[in-house]
Amino acid sequence: MVYFSGLMPERCYKTFKGLEDILARYGVKSELIEGTKDIWCRDYMPVQIMGNRFTLFRYEPDYLLDTDEHKASITDNSLASRYIGTSYLHDCRHIKLDGGNIISGYGKVIMTSKVFEENFNYAPLKLLEQLTRIFGAEIIILPWDANEIYGHTDGIVRIIDEDTVLMTNYTQFDSDMAARFRRILEAHFENVHELSFKAVKPHKYSWAYINWLQTDRVLILPKFGAPEDQEAYDQISRLMPHYKSRIEMVDATDLIRYEGGLNCASWTVYDTPNRDLP
């Protein structure tokens, strides 16, 4: 099942309709979450750890605390109980954490160090211990690029398999930060790949190809009417042959203007018990 904020059809109709059509073709059910205050449901909905285990973190990011308008856009994530039931929900709202800062799979979870900034009341090692226990996984911390206020990993990296990760084309924007990411990831994965595009100055949205929507049946990449669309499709297809003939692209130009991508705007719930969730 893939969920979207009830605001998606109104604010990003082209992206929403494209996603809905693709998911339907592959037999993936989709549903709207009612009562949300912004479209970024990945951030405030609970994290599926395994099977029917979901963990709900506190959604109160600092970038939404600066104005009354931003504060009013914070969704009360207790609404999650309507969709998964309270019996499967582990309340961890003593920890502030956005879903966009959680990239997980194969016994690993990748976050940026912004998780420490948001939880300054915890000693870093104590927080790491708690997160390791909650996720039952190795926690990998990347530095937070403070030029990007959200501090989310879903715009930086995706785990492909137990030995492989793919980074976005960070080198083409900030080679020093990209090198820091790579050094850390190489300590945990045998293969660290990075998207790269032919243009000397890549399209301003080229970072967002990594921010895809992944389900068991189909992998959906964004496109923006740029030459990089095909380049991204080709590179990701080669790296993920298990999705052969099951990779689609959707026009996400009316979504990206809000500074987020497909992963940000979706909440995926898997119904296979005890599987290793992406």
PDB file of C-alpha atoms in Angstrom:
ATOM      1  CA  MET A   1       0.000   0.000   0.000  1.00  0.00           C
ATOM      2  CA  VAL A   2       1.204   3.508  -0.818  1.00  0.00           C
ATOM      3  CA  TYR A   3      -0.315   6.464   0.990  1.00  0.00           C
ATOM      4  CA  PHE A   4      -0.298  10.133   0.026  1.00  0.00           C
ATOM      5  CA  SER A   5      -1.396  13.220   1.902  1.00  0.00           C
ATOM      6  CA  GLY A   6      -5.000  14.193   1.226  1.00  0.00           C
ATOM      7  CA  LEU A   7      -3.563  17.518   0.009  1.00  0.00           C
ATOM      8  CA  MET A   8      -1.632  15.937  -2.876  1.00  0.00           C
ATOM      9  CA  PRO A   9      -4.416  15.929  -5.497  1.00  0.00           C
ATOM     10  CA  GLU A  10      -5.012  19.633  -4.883  1.00  0.00           C
ATOM     11  CA  ARG A  11      -1.423  20.855  -4.702  1.00  0.00           C
ATOM     12  CA  CYS A  12       0.368  18.501  -7.085  1.00  0.00           C
ATOM     13  CA  TYR A  13      -2.321  17.021  -9.305  1.00  0.00           C
ATOM     14  CA  LYS A  14      -0.041  16.122 -12.236  1.00  0.00           C
ATOM     15  CA  THR A  15       2.419  14.208 -10.037  1.00  0.00           C
ATOM     16  CA  PHE A  16      -0.348  12.591  -8.005  1.00  0.00           C
ATOM     17  CA  LYS A  17      -2.331  11.445 -11.049  1.00  0.00           C
ATOM     18  CA  GLY A  18       0.810  10.076 -12.699  1.00  0.00           C
ATOM     19  CA  LEU A  19       1.745   8.113  -9.577  1.00  0.00           C
ATOM     20  CA  GLU A  20      -1.788   6.830  -9.104  1.00  0.00           C
ATOM     21  CA  ASP A  21      -1.939   5.572 -12.692  1.00  0.00           C
ATOM     22  CA  ILE A  22       1.448   3.818 -12.518  1.00  0.00           C
ATOM     23  CA  LEU A  23       0.704   2.164  -9.184  1.00  0.00           C
ATOM     24  CA  ALA A  24      -2.669   0.931 -10.469  1.00  0.00           C
ATOM     25  CA  ARG A  25      -1.021  -0.615 -13.545  1.00  0.00           C
ATOM     26  CA  TYR A  26       1.275  -2.630 -11.299  1.00  0.00           C
ATOM     27  CA  GLY A  27      -1.467  -3.652  -8.911  1.00  0.00           C
ATOM     28  CA  VAL A  28      -0.227  -1.496  -6.012  1.00  0.00           C
ATOM     29  CA  LYS A  29      -3.027  -0.015  -3.922  1.00  0.00           C
ATOM     30  CA  SER A  30      -2.924   3.652  -2.972  1.00  0.00           C
ATOM     31  CA  GLU A  31      -4.905   5.718  -0.500  1.00  0.00           C
ATOM     32  CA  LEU A  32      -5.083   9.288   0.797  1.00  0.00           C
ATOM     33  CA  ILE A  33      -4.325  10.238   4.401  1.00  0.00           C
ATOM     34  CA  GLU A  34      -6.970  12.688   5.581  1.00  0.00           C
ATOM     35  CA  GLY A  35      -6.291  15.399   8.141  1.00  0.00           C
ATOM     36  CA  THR A  36      -2.734  16.211   7.069  1.00  0.00           C
ATOM     37  CA  LYS A  37      -1.402  19.776   7.033  1.00  0.00           C
ATOM     38  CA  ASP A  38       1.298  19.350   4.427  1.00  0.00           C
ATOM     39  CA  ILE A  39       2.099  16.904   1.635  1.00  0.00           C
ATOM     40  CA  TRP A  40       5.305  15.415   3.092  1.00  0.00           C
ATOM     41  CA  CYS A  41       3.773  12.356   4.736  1.00  0.00           C
ATOM     42  CA  ARG A  42       7.063  10.435   4.759  1.00  0.00           C
ATOM     43  CA  ASP A  43       8.265  12.767   7.486  1.00  0.00           C
ATOM     44  CA  TYR A  44       5.427  12.509   9.981  1.00  0.00           C
ATOM     45  CA  MET A  45       3.964   9.035   9.429  1.00  0.00           C
ATOM     46  CA  PRO A  46       5.411   6.118  11.440  1.00  0.00           C
ATOM     47  CA  VAL A  47       8.354   4.037  10.278  1.00  0.00           C
ATOM     48  CA  GLN A  48       7.671   0.377   9.493  1.00  0.00           C
ATOM     49  CA  ILE A  49      10.463  -1.555  11.173  1.00  0.00           C
ATOM     50  CA  MET A  50       9.415  -5.086  10.170  1.00  0.00           C
ATOM     51  CA  GLY A  51       6.106  -6.808   9.517  1.00  0.00           C
ATOM     52  CA  ASN A  52       3.439  -5.116  11.629  1.00  0.00           C
ATOM     53  CA  ARG A  53       5.889  -3.154  13.793  1.00  0.00           C
ATOM     54  CA  PHE A  54       5.678   0.615  13.348  1.00  0.00           C
ATOM     55  CA  THR A  55       7.526   3.301  15.281  1.00  0.00           C
ATOM     56  CA  LEU A  56       6.164   6.831  15.658  1.00  0.00           C
ATOM     57  CA  PHE A  57       8.698   9.593  16.241  1.00  0.00           C
ATOM     58  CA  ARG A  58       8.046  13.181  17.274  1.00  0.00           C
ATOM     59  CA  TYR A  59       7.437  15.374  14.245  1.00  0.00           C
ATOM     60  CA  GLU A  60       8.491  18.884  15.213  1.00  0.00           C
ATOM     61  CA  PRO A  61      11.392  19.845  12.934  1.00  0.00           C
ATOM     62  CA  ASP A  62      13.217  23.075  13.689  1.00  0.00           C
ATOM     63  CA  TYR A  63      12.648  24.385  10.160  1.00  0.00           C
ATOM     64  CA  LEU A  64       8.898  24.510  10.928  1.00  0.00           C
ATOM     65  CA  LEU A  65       9.247  26.344  14.232  1.00  0.00           C
ATOM     66  CA  ASP A  66      10.418  29.710  12.915  1.00  0.00           C
ATOM     67  CA  THR A  67       7.033  31.252  12.018  1.00  0.00           C
ATOM     68  CA  ASP A  68       3.417  30.832  13.061  1.00  0.00           C
ATOM     69  CA  GLU A  69       2.559  29.825   9.485  1.00  0.00           C
ATOM     70  CA  HIS A  70       5.134  27.048   9.524  1.00  0.00           C
ATOM     71  CA  LYS A  71       4.051  25.874  12.959  1.00  0.00           C
ATOM     72  CA  ALA A  72       0.481  25.618  11.675  1.00  0.00           C
ATOM     73  CA  SER A  73       1.684  23.225   8.957  1.00  0.00           C
ATOM     74  CA  ILE A  74       2.902  20.592  11.444  1.00  0.00           C
ATOM     75  CA  THR A  75       0.713  17.492  11.130  1.00  0.00           C
ATOM     76  CA  ASP A  76      -0.374  15.730  14.315  1.00  0.00           C
ATOM     77  CA  ASN A  77       0.980  12.279  13.558  1.00  0.00           C
ATOM     78  CA  SER A  78      -1.309  10.578  16.063  1.00  0.00           C
ATOM     79  CA  LEU A  79      -3.644  10.260  13.054  1.00  0.00           C
ATOM     80  CA  ALA A  80      -1.462   7.291  12.045  1.00  0.00           C
ATOM     81  CA  SER A  81      -3.488   5.065  14.364  1.00  0.00           C
ATOM     82  CA  ARG A  82      -6.432   5.323  11.955  1.00  0.00           C
ATOM     83  CA  TYR A  83      -4.427   3.514   9.304  1.00  0.00           C
ATOM     84  CA  ILE A  84      -2.435   0.889  11.182  1.00  0.00           C
ATOM     85  CA  GLY A  85      -4.121   0.564  14.581  1.00  0.00           C
ATOM     86  CA  THR A  86      -2.648   1.403  17.965  1.00  0.00           C
ATOM     87  CA  SER A  87      -1.710  -2.211  18.772  1.00  0.00           C
ATOM     88  CA  TYR A  88       1.047  -2.157  16.137  1.00  0.00           C
ATOM     89  CA  LEU A  89       2.319   1.322  16.994  1.00  0.00           C
ATOM     90  CA  HIS A  90       5.380   1.883  19.182  1.00  0.00           C
ATOM     91  CA  ASP A  91       5.340   5.457  20.484  1.00  0.00           C
ATOM     92  CA  CYS A  92       8.844   6.957  20.443  1.00  0.00           C
ATOM     93  CA  ARG A  93       7.821  10.595  20.388  1.00  0.00           C
ATOM     94  CA  HIS A  94      10.445  11.425  22.972  1.00  0.00           C
ATOM     95  CA  ILE A  95      12.799  11.418  19.949  1.00  0.00           C
ATOM     96  CA  LYS A  96      12.483  14.014  17.186  1.00  0.00           C
ATOM     97  CA  LEU A  97      13.101  12.447  13.795  1.00  0.00           C
ATOM     98  CA  ASP A  98      11.765  13.070  10.286  1.00  0.00           C
ATOM     99  CA  GLY A  99      11.068  10.042   8.091  1.00  0.00           C
ATOM    100  CA  GLY A 100      13.046  11.720   5.308  1.00  0.00           C
ATOM    101  CA  ASN A 101      16.147  11.322   7.456  1.00  0.00           C
ATOM    102  CA  ILE A 102      15.761   7.547   7.552  1.00  0.00           C
ATOM    103  CA  ILE A 103      17.136   5.444   4.694  1.00  0.00           C
ATOM    104  CA  SER A 104      17.082   1.806   5.715  1.00  0.00           C
ATOM    105  CA  GLY A 105      17.623  -1.713   4.478  1.00  0.00           C
ATOM    106  CA  TYR A 106      19.729  -4.849   4.964  1.00  0.00           C
ATOM    107  CA  GLY A 107      20.309  -4.213   8.671  1.00  0.00           C
ATOM    108  CA  LYS A 108      21.485  -0.624   8.231  1.00  0.00           C
ATOM    109  CA  VAL A 109      19.903   2.810   8.734  1.00  0.00           C
ATOM    110  CA  ILE A 110      21.498   5.938   7.271  1.00  0.00           C
ATOM    111  CA  MET A 111      20.811   9.346   8.854  1.00  0.00           C
ATOM    112  CA  THR A 112      22.474  12.750   8.877  1.00  0.00           C
ATOM    113  CA  SER A 113      23.871  14.263  12.054  1.00  0.00           C
ATOM    114  CA  LYS A 114      20.936  16.654  12.153  1.00  0.00           C
ATOM    115  CA  VAL A 115      19.290  14.027  14.354  1.00  0.00           C
ATOM    116  CA  PHE A 116      21.728  15.163  17.092  1.00  0.00           C
ATOM    117  CA  GLU A 117      20.852  18.831  16.538  1.00  0.00           C
ATOM    118  CA  GLU A 118      17.142  18.071  16.840  1.00  0.00           C
ATOM    119  CA  ASN A 119      17.674  15.994  20.003  1.00  0.00           C
ATOM    120  CA  PHE A 120      20.190  18.195  21.812  1.00  0.00           C
ATOM    121  CA  ASN A 121      18.737  17.043  25.137  1.00  0.00           C
ATOM    122  CA  TYR A 122      20.330  13.617  24.532  1.00  0.00           C
ATOM    123  CA  ALA A 123      24.033  12.837  24.680  1.00  0.00           C
ATOM    124  CA  PRO A 124      24.930  11.653  21.146  1.00  0.00           C
ATOM    125  CA  LEU A 125      26.065   8.206  22.260  1.00  0.00           C
ATOM    126  CA  LYS A 126      22.915   7.721  24.326  1.00  0.00           C
ATOM    127  CA  LEU A 127      20.764   8.718  21.369  1.00  0.00           C
ATOM    128  CA  LEU A 128      22.658   6.318  19.096  1.00  0.00           C
ATOM    129  CA  GLU A 129      22.089   3.509  21.584  1.00  0.00           C
ATOM    130  CA  GLN A 130      18.355   4.193  21.609  1.00  0.00           C
ATOM    131  CA  LEU A 131      18.108   4.397  17.827  1.00  0.00           C
ATOM    132  CA  THR A 132      20.088   1.175  17.415  1.00  0.00           C
ATOM    133  CA  ARG A 133      17.703  -0.595  19.771  1.00  0.00           C
ATOM    134  CA  ILE A 134      14.566   0.866  18.150  1.00  0.00           C
ATOM    135  CA  PHE A 135      15.588  -0.058  14.600  1.00  0.00           C
ATOM    136  CA  GLY A 136      17.470  -3.228  15.458  1.00  0.00           C
ATOM    137  CA  ALA A 137      20.048  -2.099  12.927  1.00  0.00           C
ATOM    138  CA  GLU A 138      23.451  -0.484  12.508  1.00  0.00           C
ATOM    139  CA  ILE A 139      23.094   3.316  12.468  1.00  0.00           C
ATOM    140  CA  ILE A 140      25.312   5.133   9.950  1.00  0.00           C
ATOM    141  CA  ILE A 141      25.645   8.891  10.453  1.00  0.00           C
ATOM    142  CA  LEU A 142      26.489  11.209   7.558  1.00  0.00           C
ATOM    143  CA  PRO A 143      27.459  14.838   8.178  1.00  0.00           C
ATOM    144  CA  TRP A 144      24.677  17.371   7.892  1.00  0.00           C
ATOM    145  CA  ASP A 145      25.161  19.812   5.042  1.00  0.00           C
ATOM    146  CA  ALA A 146      23.779  22.881   6.802  1.00  0.00           C
ATOM    147  CA  ASN A 147      23.210  24.574   3.423  1.00  0.00           C
ATOM    148  CA  GLU A 148      20.259  22.173   3.155  1.00  0.00           C
ATOM    149  CA  ILE A 149      17.992  23.031   6.085  1.00  0.00           C
ATOM    150  CA  TYR A 150      16.059  19.751   6.199  1.00  0.00           C
ATOM    151  CA  GLY A 151      19.012  17.448   6.869  1.00  0.00           C
ATOM    152  CA  HIS A 152      17.349  14.460   5.169  1.00  0.00           C
ATOM    153  CA  THR A 153      19.181  11.458   3.754  1.00  0.00           C
ATOM    154  CA  ASP A 154      16.512  10.642   1.152  1.00  0.00           C
ATOM    155  CA  GLY A 155      17.983  13.385  -1.049  1.00  0.00           C
ATOM    156  CA  ILE A 156      21.495  11.959  -0.671  1.00  0.00           C
ATOM    157  CA  VAL A 157      21.607   8.171  -0.793  1.00  0.00           C
ATOM    158  CA  ARG A 158      19.669   4.919  -1.252  1.00  0.00           C
ATOM    159  CA  ILE A 159      20.611   1.413  -0.203  1.00  0.00           C
ATOM    160  CA  ILE A 160      20.576  -0.952  -3.189  1.00  0.00           C
ATOM    161  CA  ASP A 161      21.607  -4.204  -1.490  1.00  0.00           C
ATOM    162  CA  GLU A 162      23.664  -5.342   1.489  1.00  0.00           C
ATOM    163  CA  ASP A 163      26.924  -4.345  -0.245  1.00  0.00           C
ATOM    164  CA  THR A 164      25.837  -1.403  -2.395  1.00  0.00           C
ATOM    165  CA  VAL A 165      24.591   2.163  -2.050  1.00  0.00           C
ATOM    166  CA  LEU A 166      23.871   4.856  -4.614  1.00  0.00           C
ATOM    167  CA  MET A 167      24.536   8.537  -3.936  1.00  0.00           C
ATOM    168  CA  THR A 168      22.945  11.402  -5.783  1.00  0.00           C
ATOM    169  CA  ASN A 169      25.208  13.600  -7.936  1.00  0.00           C
ATOM    170  CA  TYR A 170      26.481  15.536  -4.926  1.00  0.00           C
ATOM    171  CA  THR A 171      29.965  15.873  -6.420  1.00  0.00           C
ATOM    172  CA  GLN A 172      28.527  18.119  -9.134  1.00  0.00           C
ATOM    173  CA  PHE A 173      27.205  20.493  -6.464  1.00  0.00           C
ATOM    174  CA  ASP A 174      29.668  20.185  -3.559  1.00  0.00           C
ATOM    175  CA  SER A 175      32.656  17.914  -4.145  1.00  0.00           C
ATOM    176  CA  ASP A 176      34.051  18.308  -0.611  1.00  0.00           C
ATOM    177  CA  MET A 177      30.806  17.246   1.061  1.00  0.00           C
ATOM    178  CA  ALA A 178      30.380  14.410  -1.436  1.00  0.00           C
ATOM    179  CA  ALA A 179      33.857  13.134  -0.558  1.00  0.00           C
ATOM    180  CA  ARG A 180      32.944  13.149   3.155  1.00  0.00           C
ATOM    181  CA  PHE A 181      29.795  11.148   2.419  1.00  0.00           C
ATOM    182  CA  ARG A 182      31.743   8.680   0.310  1.00  0.00           C
ATOM    183  CA  ARG A 183      34.437   8.063   2.938  1.00  0.00           C
ATOM    184  CA  ILE A 184      31.817   7.208   5.567  1.00  0.00           C
ATOM    185  CA  LEU A 185      29.743   5.013   3.253  1.00  0.00           C
ATOM    186  CA  GLU A 186      32.817   3.121   2.031  1.00  0.00           C
ATOM    187  CA  ALA A 187      33.445   2.042   5.618  1.00  0.00           C
ATOM    188  CA  HIS A 188      30.078   0.238   5.609  1.00  0.00           C
ATOM    189  CA  PHE A 189      29.482  -0.817   1.979  1.00  0.00           C
ATOM    190  CA  GLU A 190      31.739  -2.492  -0.559  1.00  0.00           C
ATOM    191  CA  ASN A 191      30.279  -0.552  -3.480  1.00  0.00           C
ATOM    192  CA  VAL A 192      29.481   3.163  -3.376  1.00  0.00           C
ATOM    193  CA  HIS A 193      28.097   4.457  -6.674  1.00  0.00           C
ATOM    194  CA  GLU A 194      27.213   8.035  -7.528  1.00  0.00           C
ATOM    195  CA  LEU A 195      24.928   9.464 -10.163  1.00  0.00           C
ATOM    196  CA  SER A 196      26.715  11.700 -12.640  1.00  0.00           C
ATOM    197  CA  PHE A 197      25.439  13.733 -15.566  1.00  0.00           C
ATOM    198  CA  LYS A 198      27.114  14.928 -18.750  1.00  0.00           C
ATOM    199  CA  ALA A 199      26.166  18.591 -18.408  1.00  0.00           C
ATOM    200  CA  VAL A 200      28.833  20.813 -16.865  1.00  0.00           C
ATOM    201  CA  LYS A 201      26.029  22.444 -14.910  1.00  0.00           C
ATOM    202  CA  PRO A 202      23.360  19.772 -14.313  1.00  0.00           C
ATOM    203  CA  HIS A 203      19.674  20.618 -14.104  1.00  0.00           C
ATOM    204  CA  LYS A 204      18.816  22.230 -10.768  1.00  0.00           C
ATOM    205  CA  TYR A 205      16.506  19.313  -9.910  1.00  0.00           C
ATOM    206  CA  SER A 206      18.991  16.570 -10.811  1.00  0.00           C
ATOM    207  CA  TRP A 207      19.579  15.838  -7.110  1.00  0.00           C
ATOM    208  CA  ALA A 208      15.973  14.542  -6.888  1.00  0.00           C
ATOM    209  CA  TYR A 209      16.307  11.402  -9.025  1.00  0.00           C
ATOM    210  CA  ILE A 210      17.559   9.606  -5.901  1.00  0.00           C
ATOM    211  CA  ASN A 211      14.338  10.611  -4.138  1.00  0.00           C
ATOM    212  CA  TRP A 212      12.327   7.885  -5.831  1.00  0.00           C
ATOM    213  CA  LEU A 213       9.228   5.943  -4.789  1.00  0.00           C
ATOM    214  CA  GLN A 214      10.046   2.277  -4.255  1.00  0.00           C
ATOM    215  CA  THR A 215       7.624  -0.622  -3.921  1.00  0.00           C
ATOM    216  CA  ASP A 216       8.107  -4.364  -4.369  1.00  0.00           C
ATOM    217  CA  ARG A 217       6.437  -4.248  -7.777  1.00  0.00           C
ATOM    218  CA  VAL A 218       7.628  -0.994  -9.323  1.00  0.00           C
ATOM    219  CA  LEU A 219      10.316   1.643  -8.893  1.00  0.00           C
ATOM    220  CA  ILE A 220       9.142   5.139  -9.843  1.00  0.00           C
ATOM    221  CA  LEU A 221      11.645   7.874 -10.687  1.00  0.00           C
ATOM    222  CA  PRO A 222      10.830  11.571 -11.133  1.00  0.00           C
ATOM    223  CA  LYS A 223      11.373  13.363 -14.416  1.00  0.00           C
ATOM    224  CA  PHE A 224      11.568  17.074 -15.185  1.00  0.00           C
ATOM    225  CA  GLY A 225      11.762  17.366 -18.966  1.00  0.00           C
ATOM    226  CA  ALA A 226      15.569  17.554 -18.880  1.00  0.00           C
ATOM    227  CA  PRO A 227      18.281  15.528 -20.659  1.00  0.00           C
ATOM    228  CA  GLU A 228      19.233  14.165 -17.244  1.00  0.00           C
ATOM    229  CA  ASP A 229      15.915  12.270 -17.099  1.00  0.00           C
ATOM    230  CA  GLN A 230      17.160   9.565 -19.476  1.00  0.00           C
ATOM    231  CA  GLU A 231      20.666   9.561 -18.012  1.00  0.00           C
ATOM    232  CA  ALA A 232      19.256   8.951 -14.523  1.00  0.00           C
ATOM    233  CA  TYR A 233      16.946   6.218 -15.820  1.00  0.00           C
ATOM    234  CA  ASP A 234      19.830   4.437 -17.564  1.00  0.00           C
ATOM    235  CA  GLN A 235      22.207   4.598 -14.592  1.00  0.00           C
ATOM    236  CA  ILE A 236      19.626   3.426 -12.053  1.00  0.00           C
ATOM    237  CA  SER A 237      18.391   0.663 -14.373  1.00  0.00           C
ATOM    238  CA  ARG A 238      21.910  -0.740 -14.712  1.00  0.00           C
ATOM    239  CA  LEU A 239      22.404  -0.705 -10.963  1.00  0.00           C
ATOM    240  CA  MET A 240      19.034  -2.302 -10.185  1.00  0.00           C
ATOM    241  CA  PRO A 241      18.541  -5.145 -12.697  1.00  0.00           C
ATOM    242  CA  HIS A 242      16.061  -6.821 -10.327  1.00  0.00           C
ATOM    243  CA  TYR A 243      13.655  -4.068 -11.402  1.00  0.00           C
ATOM    244  CA  LYS A 244      14.162  -4.821 -15.096  1.00  0.00           C
ATOM    245  CA  SER A 245      11.087  -3.660 -17.072  1.00  0.00           C
ATOM    246  CA  ARG A 246       9.603  -2.380 -13.808  1.00  0.00           C
ATOM    247  CA  ILE A 247      11.122   1.096 -13.623  1.00  0.00           C
ATOM    248  CA  GLU A 248       8.825   3.976 -14.530  1.00  0.00           C
ATOM    249  CA  MET A 249       9.170   7.757 -14.603  1.00  0.00           C
ATOM    250  CA  VAL A 250       6.562  10.323 -13.625  1.00  0.00           C
ATOM    251  CA  ASP A 251       6.460  14.051 -14.343  1.00  0.00           C
ATOM    252  CA  ALA A 252       7.141  15.596 -10.920  1.00  0.00           C
ATOM    253  CA  THR A 253       7.571  19.232 -11.902  1.00  0.00           C
ATOM    254  CA  ASP A 254       4.590  20.395  -9.864  1.00  0.00           C
ATOM    255  CA  LEU A 255       5.919  18.542  -6.789  1.00  0.00           C
ATOM    256  CA  ILE A 256       9.590  19.527  -6.902  1.00  0.00           C
ATOM    257  CA  ARG A 257       8.694  23.231  -6.702  1.00  0.00           C
ATOM    258  CA  TYR A 258       7.885  22.573  -3.035  1.00  0.00           C
ATOM    259  CA  GLU A 259      11.485  21.344  -2.523  1.00  0.00           C
ATOM    260  CA  GLY A 260      10.752  17.652  -2.114  1.00  0.00           C
ATOM    261  CA  GLY A 261      10.576  14.456  -4.138  1.00  0.00           C
ATOM    262  CA  LEU A 262       8.602  11.248  -4.537  1.00  0.00           C
ATOM    263  CA  ASN A 263       9.903   9.531  -1.410  1.00  0.00           C
ATOM    264  CA  CYS A 264       9.114  12.647   0.634  1.00  0.00           C
ATOM    265  CA  ALA A 265       5.519  12.740  -0.582  1.00  0.00           C
ATOM    266  CA  SER A 266       4.699   9.055  -0.085  1.00  0.00           C
ATOM    267  CA  TRP A 267       4.342   6.599   2.788  1.00  0.00           C
ATOM    268  CA  THR A 268       4.825   2.948   1.854  1.00  0.00           C
ATOM    269  CA  VAL A 269       3.462   0.119   3.983  1.00  0.00           C
ATOM    270  CA  TYR A 270       4.519  -3.452   3.199  1.00  0.00           C
ATOM    271  CA  ASP A 271       2.282  -6.402   4.018  1.00  0.00           C
ATOM    272  CA  THR A 272       4.979  -9.114   3.970  1.00  0.00           C
ATOM    273  CA  PRO A 273       5.842 -10.135   7.550  1.00  0.00           C
ATOM    274  CA  ASN A 274       9.460 -10.303   8.687  1.00  0.00           C
ATOM    275  CA  ARG A 275      10.940  -9.010   5.448  1.00  0.00           C
ATOM    276  CA  ASP A 276      13.889  -6.630   5.226  1.00  0.00           C
ATOM    277  CA  LEU A 277      12.195  -3.386   4.355  1.00  0.00           C
ATOM    278  CA  PRO A 278      13.768  -0.878   1.922  1.00  0.00           C
TER     279      PRO A 278
END
